[in-house]
Amino acid sequence: DIQMTQSPSSLSASVGDRVTITCRASQTIINYLNWYQQKPGKAPKLLIYGASSLQSGVPSRFSGSGSGTDFTLTISTLQPEDLATYYCQQSYITPRTFGQGTKVEIK
Amino acid sequence: QVQLVQSGAEVKKPGASVRVSCKTSGYTFSSYYMHWLRQTPGQGLEWMGIINPDGTNTAYEQKFQGRLTVTRDASTSTLYMELSSLRSEDTALYYCARDGAHYFDHWGQGTLVTVSS
């Protein structure tokens, strides 16, 4: 199985800050990397697919980059409603695996 | 709009089976692969299995082989997941999700399954 490792596991930032979350795969996954946002008590929601494509309806302050084994999710200007846990997930091979999550808190 | 509505919470005893449903609407059910996933505090998000659009082929995560059965009913646009020989470690929030081509683009609201004696 491909292992996905996210860092940091949690962070605290102020409204307006730029936030970066990284995800590393244990082997190349080309660009088969997706990012999800999970708010407390809710199901995960797709933010970014194919490493850098923004899902319809997702605010443009979210962006993704990377290829191969190293990927990044960036929130350009953190908003109060971005309080959530963020997960990366690879879809290069089955089983599709997730990172352990990054909890974003607002200072 | 696309909706996936799952059945309600379940409490089961060890060794029993559970069946969770996922009723879909707002799109052509028979055109999409569908998945089941689960989430626990200890294991995080885990992919469990997939079924193809016409229901003739499934694939399961190895750890669930022999215990997991995923089916679908085109007449009611409903997806099903049955997990047998339940143990305490199967206590989790179970999700259905639509495959949008290499990503999970729509999710059900989740069904809590509790396994306890």
PDB file of C-alpha atoms in Angstrom:
ATOM      1  CA  ASP A   1       0.000   0.000   0.000  1.00  0.00           C
ATOM      2  CA  ILE A   2       1.085   3.600  -0.577  1.00  0.00           C
ATOM      3  CA  GLN A   3       1.614   5.474   2.683  1.00  0.00           C
ATOM      4  CA  MET A   4       0.607   9.125   2.799  1.00  0.00           C
ATOM      5  CA  THR A   5       2.268  11.355   5.391  1.00  0.00           C
ATOM      6  CA  GLN A   6       0.975  14.838   6.156  1.00  0.00           C
ATOM      7  CA  SER A   7       2.638  17.614   8.083  1.00  0.00           C
ATOM      8  CA  PRO A   8       2.024  19.267  10.371  1.00  0.00           C
ATOM      9  CA  SER A   9      -0.581  17.208  12.223  1.00  0.00           C
ATOM     10  CA  SER A  10      -2.074  20.434  13.544  1.00  0.00           C
ATOM     11  CA  LEU A  11      -1.547  24.166  13.255  1.00  0.00           C
ATOM     12  CA  SER A  12      -2.967  27.358  14.653  1.00  0.00           C
ATOM     13  CA  ALA A  13      -3.076  30.473  12.508  1.00  0.00           C
ATOM     14  CA  SER A  14      -4.736  33.859  12.433  1.00  0.00           C
ATOM     15  CA  VAL A  15      -7.426  35.037  10.059  1.00  0.00           C
ATOM     16  CA  GLY A  16      -5.698  36.399   6.975  1.00  0.00           C
ATOM     17  CA  ASP A  17      -2.616  34.201   7.327  1.00  0.00           C
ATOM     18  CA  ARG A  18      -1.239  32.053   4.534  1.00  0.00           C
ATOM     19  CA  VAL A  19      -1.386  28.373   5.518  1.00  0.00           C
ATOM     20  CA  THR A  20       0.548  25.536   3.904  1.00  0.00           C
ATOM     21  CA  ILE A  21       0.026  21.813   4.461  1.00  0.00           C
ATOM     22  CA  THR A  22       2.320  19.220   2.945  1.00  0.00           C
ATOM     23  CA  CYS A  23       1.692  15.626   1.946  1.00  0.00           C
ATOM     24  CA  ARG A  24       4.301  13.060   0.982  1.00  0.00           C
ATOM     25  CA  ALA A  25       3.648   9.720  -0.706  1.00  0.00           C
ATOM     26  CA  SER A  26       5.801   6.649  -0.062  1.00  0.00           C
ATOM     27  CA  GLN A  27       6.219   6.185  -3.835  1.00  0.00           C
ATOM     28  CA  THR A  28       5.423   8.212  -6.892  1.00  0.00           C
ATOM     29  CA  ILE A  29       1.741   8.859  -7.508  1.00  0.00           C
ATOM     30  CA  ILE A  30       2.319  11.200 -10.467  1.00  0.00           C
ATOM     31  CA  ASN A  31      -0.497  13.727  -9.865  1.00  0.00           C
ATOM     32  CA  TYR A  32      -3.183  11.370  -8.536  1.00  0.00           C
ATOM     33  CA  LEU A  33      -3.509  13.381  -5.351  1.00  0.00           C
ATOM     34  CA  ASN A  34      -6.679  14.846  -3.877  1.00  0.00           C
ATOM     35  CA  TRP A  35      -7.366  17.129  -0.919  1.00  0.00           C
ATOM     36  CA  TYR A  36     -10.464  17.045   1.293  1.00  0.00           C
ATOM     37  CA  GLN A  37     -11.771  19.335   4.012  1.00  0.00           C
ATOM     38  CA  GLN A  38     -13.699  17.851   6.935  1.00  0.00           C
ATOM     39  CA  LYS A  39     -15.524  20.201   9.287  1.00  0.00           C
ATOM     40  CA  PRO A  40     -16.532  18.930  12.731  1.00  0.00           C
ATOM     41  CA  GLY A  41     -19.446  16.504  12.524  1.00  0.00           C
ATOM     42  CA  LYS A  42     -19.542  16.552   8.729  1.00  0.00           C
ATOM     43  CA  ALA A  43     -18.454  14.293   5.895  1.00  0.00           C
ATOM     44  CA  PRO A  44     -15.272  15.131   4.002  1.00  0.00           C
ATOM     45  CA  LYS A  45     -15.642  17.543   1.093  1.00  0.00           C
ATOM     46  CA  LEU A  46     -13.498  17.490  -2.045  1.00  0.00           C
ATOM     47  CA  LEU A  47     -11.379  20.631  -2.442  1.00  0.00           C
ATOM     48  CA  ILE A  48      -8.648  19.793  -4.960  1.00  0.00           C
ATOM     49  CA  TYR A  49      -8.274  16.886  -7.393  1.00  0.00           C
ATOM     50  CA  GLY A  50      -5.447  15.883  -9.679  1.00  0.00           C
ATOM     51  CA  ALA A  51      -3.029  17.720  -7.357  1.00  0.00           C
ATOM     52  CA  SER A  52      -3.989  21.192  -8.563  1.00  0.00           C
ATOM     53  CA  SER A  53      -7.527  21.332 -10.004  1.00  0.00           C
ATOM     54  CA  LEU A  54     -10.029  23.252  -7.914  1.00  0.00           C
ATOM     55  CA  GLN A  55     -13.354  21.480  -7.417  1.00  0.00           C
ATOM     56  CA  SER A  56     -16.370  23.459  -8.581  1.00  0.00           C
ATOM     57  CA  GLY A  57     -17.688  25.813  -5.919  1.00  0.00           C
ATOM     58  CA  VAL A  58     -14.522  25.796  -3.802  1.00  0.00           C
ATOM     59  CA  PRO A  59     -13.154  29.276  -2.992  1.00  0.00           C
ATOM     60  CA  SER A  60     -10.112  30.338  -4.985  1.00  0.00           C
ATOM     61  CA  ARG A  61      -8.075  30.916  -1.800  1.00  0.00           C
ATOM     62  CA  PHE A  62      -7.495  27.148  -1.844  1.00  0.00           C
ATOM     63  CA  SER A  63      -4.813  25.857  -4.181  1.00  0.00           C
ATOM     64  CA  GLY A  64      -2.776  22.696  -4.652  1.00  0.00           C
ATOM     65  CA  SER A  65       0.571  21.915  -6.184  1.00  0.00           C
ATOM     66  CA  GLY A  66       3.133  19.180  -6.550  1.00  0.00           C
ATOM     67  CA  SER A  67       3.813  15.990  -8.447  1.00  0.00           C
ATOM     68  CA  GLY A  68       5.591  12.688  -7.930  1.00  0.00           C
ATOM     69  CA  THR A  69       5.785  12.239  -4.165  1.00  0.00           C
ATOM     70  CA  ASP A  70       5.523  15.752  -2.697  1.00  0.00           C
ATOM     71  CA  PHE A  71       2.382  17.866  -2.633  1.00  0.00           C
ATOM     72  CA  THR A  72       1.127  21.035  -1.004  1.00  0.00           C
ATOM     73  CA  LEU A  73      -2.254  22.511  -0.097  1.00  0.00           C
ATOM     74  CA  THR A  74      -2.231  26.267   0.395  1.00  0.00           C
ATOM     75  CA  ILE A  75      -4.890  28.506   1.868  1.00  0.00           C
ATOM     76  CA  SER A  76      -3.847  31.960   0.705  1.00  0.00           C
ATOM     77  CA  THR A  77      -5.872  33.981   3.212  1.00  0.00           C
ATOM     78  CA  LEU A  78      -7.248  31.968   6.120  1.00  0.00           C
ATOM     79  CA  GLN A  79     -10.913  32.570   6.938  1.00  0.00           C
ATOM     80  CA  PRO A  80     -12.832  31.645  10.117  1.00  0.00           C
ATOM     81  CA  GLU A  81     -14.874  29.071   8.185  1.00  0.00           C
ATOM     82  CA  ASP A  82     -11.670  27.205   7.241  1.00  0.00           C
ATOM     83  CA  LEU A  83     -11.583  25.656  10.716  1.00  0.00           C
ATOM     84  CA  ALA A  84     -11.401  21.969   9.772  1.00  0.00           C
ATOM     85  CA  THR A  85      -9.217  18.919   9.329  1.00  0.00           C
ATOM     86  CA  TYR A  86      -7.624  18.550   5.910  1.00  0.00           C
ATOM     87  CA  TYR A  87      -6.739  15.199   4.336  1.00  0.00           C
ATOM     88  CA  CYS A  88      -4.690  14.243   1.318  1.00  0.00           C
ATOM     89  CA  GLN A  89      -5.573  11.044  -0.567  1.00  0.00           C
ATOM     90  CA  GLN A  90      -3.893   9.157  -3.385  1.00  0.00           C
ATOM     91  CA  SER A  91      -5.842   7.545  -6.196  1.00  0.00           C
ATOM     92  CA  TYR A  92      -2.875   6.163  -8.165  1.00  0.00           C
ATOM     93  CA  ILE A  93      -3.405   2.592  -7.033  1.00  0.00           C
ATOM     94  CA  THR A  94      -5.882   0.586  -4.999  1.00  0.00           C
ATOM     95  CA  PRO A  95      -6.249   0.644  -2.050  1.00  0.00           C
ATOM     96  CA  ARG A  96      -6.795   4.380  -2.122  1.00  0.00           C
ATOM     97  CA  THR A  97      -5.115   5.705   0.977  1.00  0.00           C
ATOM     98  CA  PHE A  98      -5.356   8.893   3.034  1.00  0.00           C
ATOM     99  CA  GLY A  99      -2.977  10.958   5.079  1.00  0.00           C
ATOM    100  CA  GLN A 100      -3.596  11.147   8.818  1.00  0.00           C
ATOM    101  CA  GLY A 101      -5.009  14.651   8.584  1.00  0.00           C
ATOM    102  CA  THR A 102      -3.993  18.202   9.524  1.00  0.00           C
ATOM    103  CA  LYS A 103      -6.202  20.014  11.997  1.00  0.00           C
ATOM    104  CA  VAL A 104      -6.360  23.750  11.322  1.00  0.00           C
ATOM    105  CA  GLU A 105      -7.349  25.955  14.231  1.00  0.00           C
ATOM    106  CA  ILE A 106      -7.975  29.680  14.243  1.00  0.00           C
ATOM    107  CA  LYS A 107      -6.047  31.789  16.750  1.00  0.00           C
TER     108      LYS A 107
ATOM    109  CA  GLN B   1     -28.303  18.431  -6.941  1.00  0.00           C
ATOM    110  CA  VAL B   2     -26.392  15.269  -6.150  1.00  0.00           C
ATOM    111  CA  GLN B   3     -27.446  13.717  -2.839  1.00  0.00           C
ATOM    112  CA  LEU B   4     -26.323  10.585  -1.019  1.00  0.00           C
ATOM    113  CA  VAL B   5     -28.487   9.811   2.023  1.00  0.00           C
ATOM    114  CA  GLN B   6     -27.417   6.983   4.293  1.00  0.00           C
ATOM    115  CA  SER B   7     -29.422   4.852   6.680  1.00  0.00           C
ATOM    116  CA  GLY B   8     -29.405   5.489  10.413  1.00  0.00           C
ATOM    117  CA  ALA B   9     -27.059   4.501  13.205  1.00  0.00           C
ATOM    118  CA  GLU B  10     -26.743   0.844  14.168  1.00  0.00           C
ATOM    119  CA  VAL B  11     -25.729  -0.960  17.345  1.00  0.00           C
ATOM    120  CA  LYS B  12     -24.601  -4.559  16.887  1.00  0.00           C
ATOM    121  CA  LYS B  13     -23.161  -7.328  19.017  1.00  0.00           C
ATOM    122  CA  PRO B  14     -19.809  -8.918  18.197  1.00  0.00           C
ATOM    123  CA  GLY B  15     -20.192 -11.610  15.538  1.00  0.00           C
ATOM    124  CA  ALA B  16     -23.291 -10.055  14.000  1.00  0.00           C
ATOM    125  CA  SER B  17     -23.651  -8.454  10.571  1.00  0.00           C
ATOM    126  CA  VAL B  18     -24.686  -4.940   9.599  1.00  0.00           C
ATOM    127  CA  ARG B  19     -26.181  -3.595   6.386  1.00  0.00           C
ATOM    128  CA  VAL B  20     -25.938   0.092   5.574  1.00  0.00           C
ATOM    129  CA  SER B  21     -27.752   1.710   2.668  1.00  0.00           C
ATOM    130  CA  CYS B  22     -26.973   4.828   0.637  1.00  0.00           C
ATOM    131  CA  LYS B  23     -29.840   6.238  -1.426  1.00  0.00           C
ATOM    132  CA  THR B  24     -28.712   8.499  -4.229  1.00  0.00           C
ATOM    133  CA  SER B  25     -30.453  11.150  -6.299  1.00  0.00           C
ATOM    134  CA  GLY B  26     -29.718  14.040  -8.617  1.00  0.00           C
ATOM    135  CA  TYR B  27     -27.614  12.135 -11.141  1.00  0.00           C
ATOM    136  CA  THR B  28     -27.585   8.988 -13.282  1.00  0.00           C
ATOM    137  CA  PHE B  29     -26.830   6.299 -10.688  1.00  0.00           C
ATOM    138  CA  SER B  30     -25.898   3.617 -13.225  1.00  0.00           C
ATOM    139  CA  SER B  31     -23.143   5.759 -14.758  1.00  0.00           C
ATOM    140  CA  TYR B  32     -20.831   5.955 -11.734  1.00  0.00           C
ATOM    141  CA  TYR B  33     -18.564   3.733  -9.698  1.00  0.00           C
ATOM    142  CA  MET B  34     -19.376   3.899  -5.991  1.00  0.00           C
ATOM    143  CA  HIS B  35     -17.284   3.380  -2.869  1.00  0.00           C
ATOM    144  CA  TRP B  36     -17.548   2.632   0.810  1.00  0.00           C
ATOM    145  CA  LEU B  37     -15.121   4.140   3.318  1.00  0.00           C
ATOM    146  CA  ARG B  38     -14.972   4.317   7.074  1.00  0.00           C
ATOM    147  CA  GLN B  39     -13.469   6.605   9.685  1.00  0.00           C
ATOM    148  CA  THR B  40     -12.219   5.827  13.163  1.00  0.00           C
ATOM    149  CA  PRO B  41     -10.218   7.912  15.622  1.00  0.00           C
ATOM    150  CA  GLY B  42      -7.418   5.355  15.538  1.00  0.00           C
ATOM    151  CA  GLN B  43      -7.191   4.427  11.836  1.00  0.00           C
ATOM    152  CA  GLY B  44      -8.420   7.654  10.290  1.00  0.00           C
ATOM    153  CA  LEU B  45     -10.087   7.430   6.889  1.00  0.00           C
ATOM    154  CA  GLU B  46      -9.984   3.963   5.306  1.00  0.00           C
ATOM    155  CA  TRP B  47     -11.126   2.932   1.859  1.00  0.00           C
ATOM    156  CA  MET B  48     -13.122  -0.298   2.031  1.00  0.00           C
ATOM    157  CA  GLY B  49     -14.353  -1.214  -1.426  1.00  0.00           C
ATOM    158  CA  ILE B  50     -15.703  -0.237  -4.840  1.00  0.00           C
ATOM    159  CA  ILE B  51     -18.475  -1.405  -7.146  1.00  0.00           C
ATOM    160  CA  ASN B  52     -18.695  -0.754 -10.861  1.00  0.00           C
ATOM    161  CA  PRO B  53     -21.615   1.089 -12.485  1.00  0.00           C
ATOM    162  CA  ASP B  54     -23.665  -1.978 -13.421  1.00  0.00           C
ATOM    163  CA  GLY B  55     -22.912  -3.856 -10.217  1.00  0.00           C
ATOM    164  CA  THR B  56     -21.161  -6.775 -11.876  1.00  0.00           C
ATOM    165  CA  ASN B  57     -17.729  -6.220 -10.380  1.00  0.00           C
ATOM    166  CA  THR B  58     -16.422  -5.326  -6.949  1.00  0.00           C
ATOM    167  CA  ALA B  59     -13.023  -4.907  -5.342  1.00  0.00           C
ATOM    168  CA  TYR B  60     -12.315  -4.823  -1.627  1.00  0.00           C
ATOM    169  CA  GLU B  61      -9.476  -3.747   0.625  1.00  0.00           C
ATOM    170  CA  GLN B  62      -7.656  -6.909   1.608  1.00  0.00           C
ATOM    171  CA  LYS B  63      -8.403  -6.537   5.319  1.00  0.00           C
ATOM    172  CA  PHE B  64     -12.141  -6.788   4.588  1.00  0.00           C
ATOM    173  CA  GLN B  65     -11.974  -9.715   2.173  1.00  0.00           C
ATOM    174  CA  GLY B  66     -14.497 -12.388   3.091  1.00  0.00           C
ATOM    175  CA  ARG B  67     -16.457 -10.071   5.424  1.00  0.00           C
ATOM    176  CA  LEU B  68     -17.518  -7.217   3.125  1.00  0.00           C
ATOM    177  CA  THR B  69     -20.182  -7.284   0.428  1.00  0.00           C
ATOM    178  CA  VAL B  70     -21.033  -4.227  -1.651  1.00  0.00           C
ATOM    179  CA  THR B  71     -24.106  -4.280  -3.880  1.00  0.00           C
ATOM    180  CA  ARG B  72     -26.276  -1.794  -5.712  1.00  0.00           C
ATOM    181  CA  ASP B  73     -29.882  -1.623  -6.891  1.00  0.00           C
ATOM    182  CA  ALA B  74     -30.394   0.397 -10.056  1.00  0.00           C
ATOM    183  CA  SER B  75     -34.192   0.346  -9.675  1.00  0.00           C
ATOM    184  CA  THR B  76     -33.943   2.417  -6.473  1.00  0.00           C
ATOM    185  CA  SER B  77     -30.564   4.110  -7.091  1.00  0.00           C
ATOM    186  CA  THR B  78     -29.343   2.666  -3.812  1.00  0.00           C
ATOM    187  CA  LEU B  79     -25.949   1.361  -2.760  1.00  0.00           C
ATOM    188  CA  TYR B  80     -25.511  -1.194   0.018  1.00  0.00           C
ATOM    189  CA  MET B  81     -22.687  -2.322   2.265  1.00  0.00           C
ATOM    190  CA  GLU B  82     -22.849  -5.446   4.403  1.00  0.00           C
ATOM    191  CA  LEU B  83     -20.089  -6.230   6.893  1.00  0.00           C
ATOM    192  CA  SER B  84     -20.190  -9.547   8.729  1.00  0.00           C
ATOM    193  CA  SER B  85     -18.437 -11.104  11.739  1.00  0.00           C
ATOM    194  CA  LEU B  86     -18.357  -7.713  13.421  1.00  0.00           C
ATOM    195  CA  ARG B  87     -15.814  -6.990  16.136  1.00  0.00           C
ATOM    196  CA  SER B  88     -15.257  -4.013  18.388  1.00  0.00           C
ATOM    197  CA  GLU B  89     -12.639  -2.617  15.990  1.00  0.00           C
ATOM    198  CA  ASP B  90     -15.380  -2.206  13.361  1.00  0.00           C
ATOM    199  CA  THR B  91     -16.977   0.541  15.439  1.00  0.00           C
ATOM    200  CA  ALA B  92     -16.728   3.456  13.039  1.00  0.00           C
ATOM    201  CA  LEU B  93     -18.466   6.066  10.949  1.00  0.00           C
ATOM    202  CA  TYR B  94     -19.195   4.516   7.550  1.00  0.00           C
ATOM    203  CA  TYR B  95     -19.467   6.644   4.407  1.00  0.00           C
ATOM    204  CA  CYS B  96     -20.609   6.003   0.872  1.00  0.00           C
ATOM    205  CA  ALA B  97     -19.003   8.130  -1.834  1.00  0.00           C
ATOM    206  CA  ARG B  98     -19.350   8.650  -5.559  1.00  0.00           C
ATOM    207  CA  ASP B  99     -16.332   8.199  -7.816  1.00  0.00           C
ATOM    208  CA  GLY B 100     -15.766  11.308  -9.915  1.00  0.00           C
ATOM    209  CA  ALA B 101     -12.867   9.705 -11.811  1.00  0.00           C
ATOM    210  CA  HIS B 102      -9.986   9.177  -9.376  1.00  0.00           C
ATOM    211  CA  TYR B 103     -11.541  11.173  -6.569  1.00  0.00           C
ATOM    212  CA  PHE B 104     -14.526  11.019  -4.200  1.00  0.00           C
ATOM    213  CA  ASP B 105     -16.636  13.923  -5.370  1.00  0.00           C
ATOM    214  CA  HIS B 106     -19.795  13.423  -3.294  1.00  0.00           C
ATOM    215  CA  TRP B 107     -20.198  11.766   0.109  1.00  0.00           C
ATOM    216  CA  GLY B 108     -23.055  10.515   2.199  1.00  0.00           C
ATOM    217  CA  GLN B 109     -23.586  12.018   5.640  1.00  0.00           C
ATOM    218  CA  GLY B 110     -22.140   8.978   7.405  1.00  0.00           C
ATOM    219  CA  THR B 111     -23.625   6.117   9.412  1.00  0.00           C
ATOM    220  CA  LEU B 112     -22.311   5.315  12.880  1.00  0.00           C
ATOM    221  CA  VAL B 113     -21.984   1.591  13.505  1.00  0.00           C
ATOM    222  CA  THR B 114     -21.269   0.629  17.105  1.00  0.00           C
ATOM    223  CA  VAL B 115     -20.178  -2.911  17.951  1.00  0.00           C
ATOM    224  CA  SER B 116     -20.601  -3.685  21.626  1.00  0.00           C
ATOM    225  CA  SER B 117     -21.621  -6.604  23.780  1.00  0.00           C
TER     226      SER B 117
END
